[in-house]
Amino acid sequence: DLCAGIRQALESEDVTGLYHLGSGVETSVNRLVEHIRSMVDDSIEVLYEPRRAGEIDRNYSDITRARSELGFSPSVGLEEGLRLTWKWFEEAQ
């Protein structure tokens, strides 16, 4: 999806600045860990540490502008994307 979005921006004659590319869906780090555990090893331990100065509470990609100006539309969900990425790393070894 990211490569497709970058290509859409490169091929567009009307690019005017920066675009957020992503799923457009906020996902917590805890949810991300759940997905990874389900694919890899559910015994992975997560260590919670005190917040560091400057850390943000929430972050996600608002793809509204990329969708409207570039026609960007993500086609791979988080779980599938993680699964495909993990498969690629396993095969690349």
PDB file of C-alpha atoms in Angstrom, residues 28-76:
ATOM      1  CA  SER A  28      -2.461   0.731  19.802  1.00  0.00           C
ATOM      2  CA  VAL A  29       0.926  -0.794  20.452  1.00  0.00           C
ATOM      3  CA  ASN A  30      -0.825  -3.384  22.645  1.00  0.00           C
ATOM      4  CA  ARG A  31      -3.071  -4.399  19.729  1.00  0.00           C
ATOM      5  CA  LEU A  32      -0.029  -4.619  17.462  1.00  0.00           C
ATOM      6  CA  VAL A  33       1.651  -6.913  20.016  1.00  0.00           C
ATOM      7  CA  GLU A  34      -1.476  -9.112  20.094  1.00  0.00           C
ATOM      8  CA  HIS A  35      -1.329  -9.519  16.315  1.00  0.00           C
ATOM      9  CA  ILE A  36       2.367 -10.362  16.383  1.00  0.00           C
ATOM     10  CA  ARG A  37       1.931 -12.839  19.234  1.00  0.00           C
ATOM     11  CA  SER A  38      -0.818 -14.648  17.335  1.00  0.00           C
ATOM     12  CA  MET A  39       1.491 -15.136  14.345  1.00  0.00           C
ATOM     13  CA  VAL A  40       4.837 -15.778  15.974  1.00  0.00           C
ATOM     14  CA  ASP A  41       4.906 -16.787  19.596  1.00  0.00           C
ATOM     15  CA  ASP A  42       2.262 -15.951  22.154  1.00  0.00           C
ATOM     16  CA  SER A  43       4.807 -16.210  24.959  1.00  0.00           C
ATOM     17  CA  ILE A  44       6.591 -13.020  23.865  1.00  0.00           C
ATOM     18  CA  GLU A  45       7.000 -10.897  26.972  1.00  0.00           C
ATOM     19  CA  VAL A  46       6.289  -7.189  26.819  1.00  0.00           C
ATOM     20  CA  LEU A  47       8.210  -4.947  29.175  1.00  0.00           C
ATOM     21  CA  TYR A  48       6.410  -1.770  30.163  1.00  0.00           C
ATOM     22  CA  GLU A  49       8.749   1.067  31.031  1.00  0.00           C
ATOM     23  CA  PRO A  50       8.047   4.568  32.370  1.00  0.00           C
ATOM     24  CA  ARG A  51       7.212   7.154  29.719  1.00  0.00           C
ATOM     25  CA  ARG A  52      10.151   8.981  28.252  1.00  0.00           C
ATOM     26  CA  ALA A  53      10.149  12.738  27.876  1.00  0.00           C
ATOM     27  CA  GLY A  54       8.580  13.775  24.583  1.00  0.00           C
ATOM     28  CA  GLU A  55       6.734  10.524  23.888  1.00  0.00           C
ATOM     29  CA  ILE A  56       3.332  10.983  22.316  1.00  0.00           C
ATOM     30  CA  ASP A  57       0.194   9.267  23.582  1.00  0.00           C
ATOM     31  CA  ARG A  58      -1.459   8.525  20.256  1.00  0.00           C
ATOM     32  CA  ASN A  59      -0.527   8.605  16.604  1.00  0.00           C
ATOM     33  CA  TYR A  60      -2.109   7.454  13.373  1.00  0.00           C
ATOM     34  CA  SER A  61      -2.045   8.405   9.713  1.00  0.00           C
ATOM     35  CA  ASP A  62      -4.909  10.647   8.611  1.00  0.00           C
ATOM     36  CA  ILE A  63      -5.129   9.608   4.971  1.00  0.00           C
ATOM     37  CA  THR A  64      -8.014  11.938   4.065  1.00  0.00           C
ATOM     38  CA  ARG A  65      -5.879  14.174   1.865  1.00  0.00           C
ATOM     39  CA  ALA A  66      -4.061  11.290   0.145  1.00  0.00           C
ATOM     40  CA  ARG A  67      -7.411   9.628  -0.494  1.00  0.00           C
ATOM     41  CA  SER A  68      -9.013  12.724  -1.998  1.00  0.00           C
ATOM     42  CA  GLU A  69      -6.045  14.147  -3.942  1.00  0.00           C
ATOM     43  CA  LEU A  70      -4.195  10.989  -4.976  1.00  0.00           C
ATOM     44  CA  GLY A  71      -6.962   8.407  -4.949  1.00  0.00           C
ATOM     45  CA  PHE A  72      -5.012   6.475  -2.303  1.00  0.00           C
ATOM     46  CA  SER A  73      -6.927   3.578  -0.810  1.00  0.00           C
ATOM     47  CA  PRO A  74      -5.190   0.972   1.337  1.00  0.00           C
ATOM     48  CA  SER A  75      -6.011  -2.573   0.266  1.00  0.00           C
ATOM     49  CA  VAL A  76      -4.115  -4.635   2.860  1.00  0.00           C
TER      50      VAL A  76
END
